[in-house]
PDB file of C-alpha atoms and ligand atoms in Angstrom:
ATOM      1  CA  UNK R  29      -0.655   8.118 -17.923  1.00 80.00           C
ATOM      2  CA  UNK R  30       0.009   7.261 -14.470  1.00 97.00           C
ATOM      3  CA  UNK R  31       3.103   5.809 -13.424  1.00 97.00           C
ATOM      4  CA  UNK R  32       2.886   2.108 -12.082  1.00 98.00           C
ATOM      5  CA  UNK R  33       4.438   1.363  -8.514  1.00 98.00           C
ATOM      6  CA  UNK R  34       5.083  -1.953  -6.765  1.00 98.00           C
ATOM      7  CA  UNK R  35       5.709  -1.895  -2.870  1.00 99.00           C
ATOM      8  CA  UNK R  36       6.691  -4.453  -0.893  1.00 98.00           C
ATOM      9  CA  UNK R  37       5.372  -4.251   2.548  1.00 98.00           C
ATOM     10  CA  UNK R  38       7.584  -6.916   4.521  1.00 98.00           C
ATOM     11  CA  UNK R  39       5.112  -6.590   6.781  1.00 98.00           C
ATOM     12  CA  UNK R  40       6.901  -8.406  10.683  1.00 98.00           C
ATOM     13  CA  UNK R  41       9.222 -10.316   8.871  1.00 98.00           C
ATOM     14  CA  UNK R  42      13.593 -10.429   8.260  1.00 97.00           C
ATOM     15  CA  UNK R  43      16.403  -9.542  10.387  1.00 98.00           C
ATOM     16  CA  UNK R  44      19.885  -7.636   9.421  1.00 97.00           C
ATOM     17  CA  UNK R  45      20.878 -10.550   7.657  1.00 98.00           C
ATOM     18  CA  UNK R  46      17.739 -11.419   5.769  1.00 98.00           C
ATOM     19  CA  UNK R  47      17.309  -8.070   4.733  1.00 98.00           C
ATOM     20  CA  UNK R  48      20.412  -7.341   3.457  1.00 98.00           C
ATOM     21  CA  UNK R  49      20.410 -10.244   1.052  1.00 98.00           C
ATOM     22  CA  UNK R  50      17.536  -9.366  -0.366  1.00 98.00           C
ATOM     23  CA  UNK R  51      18.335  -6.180  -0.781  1.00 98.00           C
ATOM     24  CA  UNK R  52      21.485  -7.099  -2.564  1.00 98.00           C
ATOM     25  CA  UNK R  53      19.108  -9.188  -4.627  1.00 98.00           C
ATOM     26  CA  UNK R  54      16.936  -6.664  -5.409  1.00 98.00           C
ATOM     27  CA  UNK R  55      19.606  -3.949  -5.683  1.00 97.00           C
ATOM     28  CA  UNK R  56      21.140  -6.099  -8.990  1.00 97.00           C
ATOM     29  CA  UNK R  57      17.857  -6.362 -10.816  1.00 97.00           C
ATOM     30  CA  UNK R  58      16.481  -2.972 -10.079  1.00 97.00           C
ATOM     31  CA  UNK R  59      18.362  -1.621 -12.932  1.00 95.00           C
ATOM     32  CA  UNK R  60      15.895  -3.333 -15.383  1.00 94.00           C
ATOM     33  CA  UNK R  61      13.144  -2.155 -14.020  1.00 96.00           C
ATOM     34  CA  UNK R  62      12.323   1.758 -15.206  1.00 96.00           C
ATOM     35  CA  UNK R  63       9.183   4.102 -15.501  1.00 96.00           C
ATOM     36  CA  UNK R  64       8.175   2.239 -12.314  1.00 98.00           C
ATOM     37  CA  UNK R  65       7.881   3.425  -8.754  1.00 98.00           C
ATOM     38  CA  UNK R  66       9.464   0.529  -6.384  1.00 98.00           C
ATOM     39  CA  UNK R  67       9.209   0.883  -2.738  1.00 98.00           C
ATOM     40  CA  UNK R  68       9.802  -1.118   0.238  1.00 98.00           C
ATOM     41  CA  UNK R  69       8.423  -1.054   3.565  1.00 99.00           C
ATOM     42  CA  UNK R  70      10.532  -2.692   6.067  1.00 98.00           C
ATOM     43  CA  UNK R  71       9.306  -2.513   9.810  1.00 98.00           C
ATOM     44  CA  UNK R  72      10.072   0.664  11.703  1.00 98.00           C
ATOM     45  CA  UNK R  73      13.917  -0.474  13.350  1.00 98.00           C
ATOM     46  CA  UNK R  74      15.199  -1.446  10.077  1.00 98.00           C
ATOM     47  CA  UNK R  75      14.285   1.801   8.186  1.00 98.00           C
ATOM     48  CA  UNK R  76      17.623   3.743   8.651  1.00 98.00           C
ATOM     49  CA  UNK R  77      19.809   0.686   7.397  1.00 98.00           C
ATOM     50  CA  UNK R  78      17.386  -0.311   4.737  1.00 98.00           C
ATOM     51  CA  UNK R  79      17.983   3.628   4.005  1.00 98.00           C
ATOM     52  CA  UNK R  80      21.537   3.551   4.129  1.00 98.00           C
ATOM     53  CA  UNK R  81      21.682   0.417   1.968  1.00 97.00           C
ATOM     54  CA  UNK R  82      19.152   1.641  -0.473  1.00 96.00           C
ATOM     55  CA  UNK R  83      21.104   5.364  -0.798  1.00 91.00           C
ATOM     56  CA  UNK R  84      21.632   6.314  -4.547  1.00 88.00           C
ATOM     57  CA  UNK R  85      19.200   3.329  -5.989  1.00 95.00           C
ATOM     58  CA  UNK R  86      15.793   4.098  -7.682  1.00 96.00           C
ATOM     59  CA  UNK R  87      14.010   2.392  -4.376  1.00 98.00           C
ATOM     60  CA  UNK R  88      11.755   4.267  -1.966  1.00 98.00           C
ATOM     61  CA  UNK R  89      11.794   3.602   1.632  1.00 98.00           C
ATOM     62  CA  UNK R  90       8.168   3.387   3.467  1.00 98.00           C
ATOM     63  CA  UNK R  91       6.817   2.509   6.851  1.00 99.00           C
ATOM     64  CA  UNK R  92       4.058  -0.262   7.475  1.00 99.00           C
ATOM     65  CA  UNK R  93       1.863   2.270   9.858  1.00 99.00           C
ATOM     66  CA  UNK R  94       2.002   5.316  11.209  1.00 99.00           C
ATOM     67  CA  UNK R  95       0.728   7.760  14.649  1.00 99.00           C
ATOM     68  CA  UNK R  96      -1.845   9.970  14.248  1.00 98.00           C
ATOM     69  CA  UNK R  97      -0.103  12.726  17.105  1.00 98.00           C
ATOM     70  CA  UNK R  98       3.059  14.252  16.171  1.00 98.00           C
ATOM     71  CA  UNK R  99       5.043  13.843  19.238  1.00 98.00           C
ATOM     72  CA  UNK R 100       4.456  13.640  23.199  1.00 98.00           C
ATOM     73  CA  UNK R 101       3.252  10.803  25.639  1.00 98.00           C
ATOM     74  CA  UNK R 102       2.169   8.110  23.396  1.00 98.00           C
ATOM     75  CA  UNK R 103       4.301   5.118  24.454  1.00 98.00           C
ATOM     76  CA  UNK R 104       5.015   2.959  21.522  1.00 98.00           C
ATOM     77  CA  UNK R 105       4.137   5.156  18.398  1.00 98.00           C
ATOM     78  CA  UNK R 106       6.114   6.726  15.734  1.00 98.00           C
ATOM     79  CA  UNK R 107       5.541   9.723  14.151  1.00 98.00           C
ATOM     80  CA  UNK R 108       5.239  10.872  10.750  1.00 98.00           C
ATOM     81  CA  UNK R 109       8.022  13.247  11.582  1.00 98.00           C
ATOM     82  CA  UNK R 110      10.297  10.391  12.623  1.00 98.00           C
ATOM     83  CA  UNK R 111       9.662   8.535   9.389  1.00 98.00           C
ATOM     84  CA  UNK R 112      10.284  11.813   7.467  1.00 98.00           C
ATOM     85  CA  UNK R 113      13.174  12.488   9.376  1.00 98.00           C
ATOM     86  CA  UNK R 114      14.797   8.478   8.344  1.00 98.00           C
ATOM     87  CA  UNK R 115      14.095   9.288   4.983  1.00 98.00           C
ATOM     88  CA  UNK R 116      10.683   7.571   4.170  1.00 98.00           C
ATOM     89  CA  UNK R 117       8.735   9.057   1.590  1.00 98.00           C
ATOM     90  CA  UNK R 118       5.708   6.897   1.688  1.00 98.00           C
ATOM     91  CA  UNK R 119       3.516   5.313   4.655  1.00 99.00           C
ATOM     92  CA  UNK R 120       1.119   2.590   4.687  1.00 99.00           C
ATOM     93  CA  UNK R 121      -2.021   3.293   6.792  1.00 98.00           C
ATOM     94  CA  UNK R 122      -5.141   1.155   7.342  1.00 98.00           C
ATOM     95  CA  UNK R 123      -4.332  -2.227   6.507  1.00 98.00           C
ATOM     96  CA  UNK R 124      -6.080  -5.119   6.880  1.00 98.00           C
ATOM     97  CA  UNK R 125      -4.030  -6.211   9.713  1.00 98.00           C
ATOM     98  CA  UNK R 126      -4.126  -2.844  11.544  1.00 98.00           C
ATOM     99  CA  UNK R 127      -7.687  -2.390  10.923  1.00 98.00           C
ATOM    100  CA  UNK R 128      -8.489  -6.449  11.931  1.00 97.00           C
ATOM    101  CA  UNK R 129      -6.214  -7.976  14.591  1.00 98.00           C
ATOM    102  CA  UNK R 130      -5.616  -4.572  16.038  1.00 98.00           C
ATOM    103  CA  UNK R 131      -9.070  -3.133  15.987  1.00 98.00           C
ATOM    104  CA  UNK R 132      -7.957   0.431  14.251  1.00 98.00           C
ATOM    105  CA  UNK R 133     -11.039   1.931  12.784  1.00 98.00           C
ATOM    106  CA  UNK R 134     -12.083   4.396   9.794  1.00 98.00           C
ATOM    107  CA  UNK R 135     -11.766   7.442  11.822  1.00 98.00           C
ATOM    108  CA  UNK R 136      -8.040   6.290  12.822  1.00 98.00           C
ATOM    109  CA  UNK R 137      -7.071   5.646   9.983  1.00 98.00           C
ATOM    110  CA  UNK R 138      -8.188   9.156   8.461  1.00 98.00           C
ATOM    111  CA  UNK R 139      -6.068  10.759  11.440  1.00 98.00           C
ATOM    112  CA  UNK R 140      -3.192   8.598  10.520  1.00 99.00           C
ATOM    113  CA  UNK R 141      -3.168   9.658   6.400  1.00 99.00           C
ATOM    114  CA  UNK R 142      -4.177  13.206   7.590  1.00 98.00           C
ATOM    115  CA  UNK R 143      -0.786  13.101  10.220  1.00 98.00           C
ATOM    116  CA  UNK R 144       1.423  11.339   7.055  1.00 98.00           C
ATOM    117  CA  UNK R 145       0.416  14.193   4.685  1.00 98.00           C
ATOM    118  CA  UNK R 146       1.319  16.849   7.328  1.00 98.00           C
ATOM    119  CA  UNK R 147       4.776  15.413   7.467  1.00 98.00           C
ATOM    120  CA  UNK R 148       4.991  15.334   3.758  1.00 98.00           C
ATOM    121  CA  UNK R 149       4.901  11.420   3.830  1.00 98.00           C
ATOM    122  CA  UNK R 150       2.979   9.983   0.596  1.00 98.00           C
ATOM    123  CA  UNK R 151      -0.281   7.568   2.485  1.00 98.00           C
ATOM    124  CA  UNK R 152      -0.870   4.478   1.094  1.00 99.00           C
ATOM    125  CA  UNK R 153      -4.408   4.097   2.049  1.00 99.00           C
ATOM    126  CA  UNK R 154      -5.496   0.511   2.326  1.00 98.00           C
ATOM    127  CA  UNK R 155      -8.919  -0.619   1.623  1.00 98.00           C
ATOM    128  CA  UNK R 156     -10.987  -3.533   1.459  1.00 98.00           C
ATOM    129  CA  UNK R 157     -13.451  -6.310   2.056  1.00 98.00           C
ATOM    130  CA  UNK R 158     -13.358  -9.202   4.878  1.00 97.00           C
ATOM    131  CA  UNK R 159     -14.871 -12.325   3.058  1.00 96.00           C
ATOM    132  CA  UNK R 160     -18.124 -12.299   4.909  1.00 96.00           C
ATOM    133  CA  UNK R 161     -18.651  -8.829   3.673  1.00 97.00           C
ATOM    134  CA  UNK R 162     -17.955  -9.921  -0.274  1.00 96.00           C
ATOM    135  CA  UNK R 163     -20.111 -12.884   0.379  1.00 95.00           C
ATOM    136  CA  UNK R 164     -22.823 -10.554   1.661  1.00 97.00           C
ATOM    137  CA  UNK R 165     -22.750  -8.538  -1.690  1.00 97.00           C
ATOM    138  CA  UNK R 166     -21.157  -5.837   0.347  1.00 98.00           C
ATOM    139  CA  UNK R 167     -17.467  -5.084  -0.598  1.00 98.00           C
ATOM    140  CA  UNK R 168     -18.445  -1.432  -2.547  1.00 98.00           C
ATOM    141  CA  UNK R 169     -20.028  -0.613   0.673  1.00 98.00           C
ATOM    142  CA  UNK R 170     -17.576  -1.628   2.696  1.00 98.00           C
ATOM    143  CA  UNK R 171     -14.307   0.066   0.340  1.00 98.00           C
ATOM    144  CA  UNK R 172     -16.707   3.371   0.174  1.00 98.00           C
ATOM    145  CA  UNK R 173     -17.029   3.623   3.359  1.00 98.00           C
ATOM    146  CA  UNK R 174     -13.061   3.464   3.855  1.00 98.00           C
ATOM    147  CA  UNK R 175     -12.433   5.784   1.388  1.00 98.00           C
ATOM    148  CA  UNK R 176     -15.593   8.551   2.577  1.00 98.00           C
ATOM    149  CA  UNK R 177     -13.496   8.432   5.887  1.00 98.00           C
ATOM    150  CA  UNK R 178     -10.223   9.915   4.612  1.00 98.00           C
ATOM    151  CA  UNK R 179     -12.180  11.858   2.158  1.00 98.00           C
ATOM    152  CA  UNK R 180     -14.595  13.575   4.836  1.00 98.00           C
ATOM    153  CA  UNK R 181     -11.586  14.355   6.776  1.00 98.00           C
ATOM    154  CA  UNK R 182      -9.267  15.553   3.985  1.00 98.00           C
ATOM    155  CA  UNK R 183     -11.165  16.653   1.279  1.00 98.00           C
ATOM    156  CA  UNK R 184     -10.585  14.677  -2.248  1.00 98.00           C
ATOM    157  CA  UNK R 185      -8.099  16.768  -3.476  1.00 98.00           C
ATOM    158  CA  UNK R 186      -5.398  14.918  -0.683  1.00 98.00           C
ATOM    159  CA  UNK R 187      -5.951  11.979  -2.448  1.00 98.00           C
ATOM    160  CA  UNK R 188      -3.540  13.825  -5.380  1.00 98.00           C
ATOM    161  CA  UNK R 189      -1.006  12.814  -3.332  1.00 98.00           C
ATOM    162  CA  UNK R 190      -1.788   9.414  -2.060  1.00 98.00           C
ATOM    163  CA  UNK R 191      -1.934   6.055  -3.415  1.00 98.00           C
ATOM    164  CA  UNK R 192      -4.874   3.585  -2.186  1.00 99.00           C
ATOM    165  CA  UNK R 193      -4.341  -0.055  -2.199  1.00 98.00           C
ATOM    166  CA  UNK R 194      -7.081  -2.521  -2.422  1.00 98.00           C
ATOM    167  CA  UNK R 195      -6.625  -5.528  -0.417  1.00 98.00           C
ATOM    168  CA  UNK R 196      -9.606  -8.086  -0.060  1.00 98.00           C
ATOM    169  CA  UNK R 197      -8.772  -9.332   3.165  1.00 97.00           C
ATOM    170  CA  UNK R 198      -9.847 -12.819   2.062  1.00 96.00           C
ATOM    171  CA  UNK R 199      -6.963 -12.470  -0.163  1.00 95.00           C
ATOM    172  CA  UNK R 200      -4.203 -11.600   1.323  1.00 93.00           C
ATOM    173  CA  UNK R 201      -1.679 -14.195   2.769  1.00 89.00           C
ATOM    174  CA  UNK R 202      -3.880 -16.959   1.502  1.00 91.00           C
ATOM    175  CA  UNK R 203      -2.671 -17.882  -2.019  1.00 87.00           C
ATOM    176  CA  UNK R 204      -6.327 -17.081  -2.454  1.00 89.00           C
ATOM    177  CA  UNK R 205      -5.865 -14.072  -5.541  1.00 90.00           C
ATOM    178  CA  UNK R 206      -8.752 -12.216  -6.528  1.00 92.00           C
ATOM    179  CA  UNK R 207      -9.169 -12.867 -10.538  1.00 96.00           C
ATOM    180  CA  UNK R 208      -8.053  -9.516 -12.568  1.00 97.00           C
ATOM    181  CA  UNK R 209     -11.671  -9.183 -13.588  1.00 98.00           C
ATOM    182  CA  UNK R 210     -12.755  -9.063  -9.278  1.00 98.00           C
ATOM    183  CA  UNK R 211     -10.066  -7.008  -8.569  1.00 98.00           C
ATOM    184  CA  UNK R 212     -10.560  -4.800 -11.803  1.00 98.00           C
ATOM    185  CA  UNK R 213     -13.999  -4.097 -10.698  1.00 98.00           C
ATOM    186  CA  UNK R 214     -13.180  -3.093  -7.117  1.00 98.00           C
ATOM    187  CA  UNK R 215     -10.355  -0.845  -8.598  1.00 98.00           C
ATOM    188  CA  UNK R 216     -12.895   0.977 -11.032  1.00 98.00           C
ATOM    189  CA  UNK R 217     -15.185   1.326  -8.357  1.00 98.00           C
ATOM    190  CA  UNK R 218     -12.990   3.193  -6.186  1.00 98.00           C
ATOM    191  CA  UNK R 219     -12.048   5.228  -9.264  1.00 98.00           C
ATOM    192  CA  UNK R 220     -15.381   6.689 -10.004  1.00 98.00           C
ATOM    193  CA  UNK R 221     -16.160   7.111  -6.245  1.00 98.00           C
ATOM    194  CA  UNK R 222     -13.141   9.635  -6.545  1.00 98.00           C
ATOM    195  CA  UNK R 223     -14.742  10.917  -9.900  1.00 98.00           C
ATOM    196  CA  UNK R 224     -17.854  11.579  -8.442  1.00 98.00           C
ATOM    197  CA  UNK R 225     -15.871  14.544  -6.304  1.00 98.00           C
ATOM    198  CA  UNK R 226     -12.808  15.512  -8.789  1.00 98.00           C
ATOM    199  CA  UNK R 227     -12.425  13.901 -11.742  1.00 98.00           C
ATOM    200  CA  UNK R 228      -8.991  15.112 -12.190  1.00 98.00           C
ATOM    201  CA  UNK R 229      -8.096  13.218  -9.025  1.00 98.00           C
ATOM    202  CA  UNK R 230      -9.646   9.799 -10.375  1.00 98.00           C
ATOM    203  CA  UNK R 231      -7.910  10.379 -13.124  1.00 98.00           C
ATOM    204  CA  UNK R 232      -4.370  10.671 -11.923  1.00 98.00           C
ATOM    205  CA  UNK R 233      -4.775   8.166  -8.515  1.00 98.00           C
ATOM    206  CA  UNK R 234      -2.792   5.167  -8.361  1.00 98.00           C
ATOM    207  CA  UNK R 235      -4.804   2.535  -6.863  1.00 98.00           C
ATOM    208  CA  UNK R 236      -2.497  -0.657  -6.020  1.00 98.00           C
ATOM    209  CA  UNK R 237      -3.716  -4.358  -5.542  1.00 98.00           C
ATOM    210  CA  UNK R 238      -3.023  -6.841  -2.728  1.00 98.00           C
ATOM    211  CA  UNK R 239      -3.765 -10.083  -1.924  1.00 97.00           C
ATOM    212  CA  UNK R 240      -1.326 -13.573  -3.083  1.00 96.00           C
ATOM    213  CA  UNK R 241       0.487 -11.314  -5.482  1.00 97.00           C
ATOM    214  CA  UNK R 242       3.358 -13.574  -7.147  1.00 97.00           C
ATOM    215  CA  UNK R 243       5.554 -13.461  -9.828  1.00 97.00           C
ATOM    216  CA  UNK R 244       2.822 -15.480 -12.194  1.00 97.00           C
ATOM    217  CA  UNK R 245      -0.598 -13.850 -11.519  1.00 97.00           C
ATOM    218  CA  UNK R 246       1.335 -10.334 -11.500  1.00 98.00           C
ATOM    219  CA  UNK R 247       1.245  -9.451 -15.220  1.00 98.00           C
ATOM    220  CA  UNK R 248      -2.264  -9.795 -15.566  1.00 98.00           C
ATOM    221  CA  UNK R 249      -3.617  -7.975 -13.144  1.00 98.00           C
ATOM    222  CA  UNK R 250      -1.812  -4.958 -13.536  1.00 98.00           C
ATOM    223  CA  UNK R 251      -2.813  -5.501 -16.902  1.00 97.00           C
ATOM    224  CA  UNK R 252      -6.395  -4.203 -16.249  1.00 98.00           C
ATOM    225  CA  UNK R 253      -7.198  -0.800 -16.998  1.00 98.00           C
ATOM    226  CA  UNK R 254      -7.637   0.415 -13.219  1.00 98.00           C
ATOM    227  CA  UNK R 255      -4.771  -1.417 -11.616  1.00 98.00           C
ATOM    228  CA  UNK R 256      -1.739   0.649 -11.631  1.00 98.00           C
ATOM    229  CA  UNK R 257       0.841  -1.688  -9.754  1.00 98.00           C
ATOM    230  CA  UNK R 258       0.714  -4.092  -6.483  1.00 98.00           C
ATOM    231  CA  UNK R 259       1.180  -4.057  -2.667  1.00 98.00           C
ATOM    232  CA  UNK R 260       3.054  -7.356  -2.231  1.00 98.00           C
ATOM    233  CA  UNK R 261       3.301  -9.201   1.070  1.00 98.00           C
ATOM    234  CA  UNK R 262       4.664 -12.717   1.351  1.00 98.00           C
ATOM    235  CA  UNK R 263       6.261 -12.345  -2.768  1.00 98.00           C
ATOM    236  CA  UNK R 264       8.424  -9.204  -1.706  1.00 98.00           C
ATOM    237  CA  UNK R 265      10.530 -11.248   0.451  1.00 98.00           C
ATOM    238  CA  UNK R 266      11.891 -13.380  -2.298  1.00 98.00           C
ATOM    239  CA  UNK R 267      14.193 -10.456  -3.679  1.00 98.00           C
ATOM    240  CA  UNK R 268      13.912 -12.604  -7.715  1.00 98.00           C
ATOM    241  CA  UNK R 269       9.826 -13.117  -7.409  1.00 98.00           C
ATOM    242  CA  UNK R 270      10.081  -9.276  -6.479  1.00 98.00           C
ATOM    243  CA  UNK R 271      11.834  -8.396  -9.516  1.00 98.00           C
ATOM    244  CA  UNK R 272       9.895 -10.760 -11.631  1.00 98.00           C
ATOM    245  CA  UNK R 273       6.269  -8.375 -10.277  1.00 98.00           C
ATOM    246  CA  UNK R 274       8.298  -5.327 -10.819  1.00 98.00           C
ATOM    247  CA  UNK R 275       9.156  -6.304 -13.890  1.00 98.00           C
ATOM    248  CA  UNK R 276       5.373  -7.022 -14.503  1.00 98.00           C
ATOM    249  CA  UNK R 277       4.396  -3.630 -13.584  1.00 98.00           C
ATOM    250  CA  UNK R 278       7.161  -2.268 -16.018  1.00 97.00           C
ATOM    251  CA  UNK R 279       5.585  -4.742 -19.076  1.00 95.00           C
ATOM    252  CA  UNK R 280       2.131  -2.885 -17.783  1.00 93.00           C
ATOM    253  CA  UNK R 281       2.801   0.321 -17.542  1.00 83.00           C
TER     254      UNK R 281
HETATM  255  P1  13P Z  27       0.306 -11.098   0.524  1.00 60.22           P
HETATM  256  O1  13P Z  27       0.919 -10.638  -0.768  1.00 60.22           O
HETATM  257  O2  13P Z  27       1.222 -11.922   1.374  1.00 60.22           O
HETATM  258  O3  13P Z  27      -1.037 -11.751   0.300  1.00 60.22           O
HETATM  259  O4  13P Z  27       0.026  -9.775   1.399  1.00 60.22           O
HETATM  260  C1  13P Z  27      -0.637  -8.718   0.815  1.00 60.22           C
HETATM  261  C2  13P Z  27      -0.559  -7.571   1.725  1.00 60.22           C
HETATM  262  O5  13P Z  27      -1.179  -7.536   2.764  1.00 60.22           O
HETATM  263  C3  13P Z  27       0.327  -6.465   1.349  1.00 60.22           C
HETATM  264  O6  13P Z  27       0.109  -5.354   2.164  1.00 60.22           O
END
């Protein structure tokens, strides 16, 4: 059985204030919430506080992106040791935004889960489809070739310790969720892709979805048989409507 896992990638959002009240928030539900995997990703200057305000509670601390070096002249980056070394345990690498306002391509984003899995950081790979693409009849395409990036580089048995997270693009941020059955489909898809190399793999990969995740249309998606938790933007910074998806996930799992 694989253990469900809801992350809440703040994405460039809060401030010391914000973020402390809704971790406070967060902190007196999370007690409720067990055999799930809850993780937030704050952006990279809050991670030691979030970490120091997080100490001791069943939350995990990830970053939104990561380099691909490991240290030297790269103005501006931040390296899978750094995160390590703040006390992340999981990155996010290839999102949407990444990918589309900042023009980061498949063979980045390999490099970037290859440099998060040499610094013992857990890669949330991020996949999926702009709308023109599912329109075209091309999202498996479009996810396979994502996922045949990091696999080429890393071989399939890397993805044993990832997590992939399918985000339609035309989803996310736009209240516009993909039905459980769409998304369902998408996550099986990416499943037996994986299956086609190790079975074993398929079998025990979490694959998250994103996209207008809320506290109402939570339950039912990660009710499908393929959807093993959520990647929550705008819903994770409402510390109750957080909860409420966690406590989804729990109902799921
Ligand atoms: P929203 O939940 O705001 O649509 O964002 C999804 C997302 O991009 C999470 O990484």
């Amino acid at each position: 059985m694989r253990r469900p896992m809801v992350a809440g990638n703040w994405k460039m959002n809060g401030s010391r204030e914000s973020i402390t009240a809704l971790l406070a928030e967060i902190k007196a539900g999370i007690g409720a919430v067990t055999g799930t995997d809850v993780v937030v990703c704050p952006p990279y200057v809050y991670l030691p506080e979030v970490r120091r305000q997080v100490d001791s509670m069943p939350i995990g601390l990830g970053a939104q992106d990561v380099s691909d070096q490991d240290s030297g002249a790269f103005t501006g980056e931040v390296s899978g040791a750094m995160l390590k070394d703040v006390g992340c345990t999981y990155v996010i690498v290839g999102h949407s935004e990444r990918r589309n306002i900042y023009g980061e391509d498949d063979a980045l984003t390999a490099r970037k889960f290859a440099a998060a899995r040499r610094h013992g950081l857990i890669p949330i790979l991020c996949v999926g489809e702009l709308l023109e693409e599912r329109e075209q009849g091309v999202t498996e395409q479009v996810v396979a070739r994502q996922l045949d990036a990091v696999i080429e580089l890393e071989g399939v048995e890397a993805l044993a310790q990832a997590v992939v997270a399918y985000e339609p693009v035309w989803a996310i941020g736009t209240g516009r969720t993909a039905t459980p059955e769409q998304a369902q489909e998408v996550h099986a898809f990416i499943r037996a892709r994986v299956a086609e190399r190790n079975a074993d793999v398929a079998a025990g990969l979490r694959i998250l979805y994103g996209g207008s995740v809320n506290g109402g249309n939570a339950k039912d998606l990660f009710g499908r048989a393929d959807i093993d938790g959520g990647l929550i933007g705008g819903a994770s910074l409402k510390g109750g409507e957080f909860l409420t998806i966690c406590n989804a996930a729990v109902q799921a799992g």
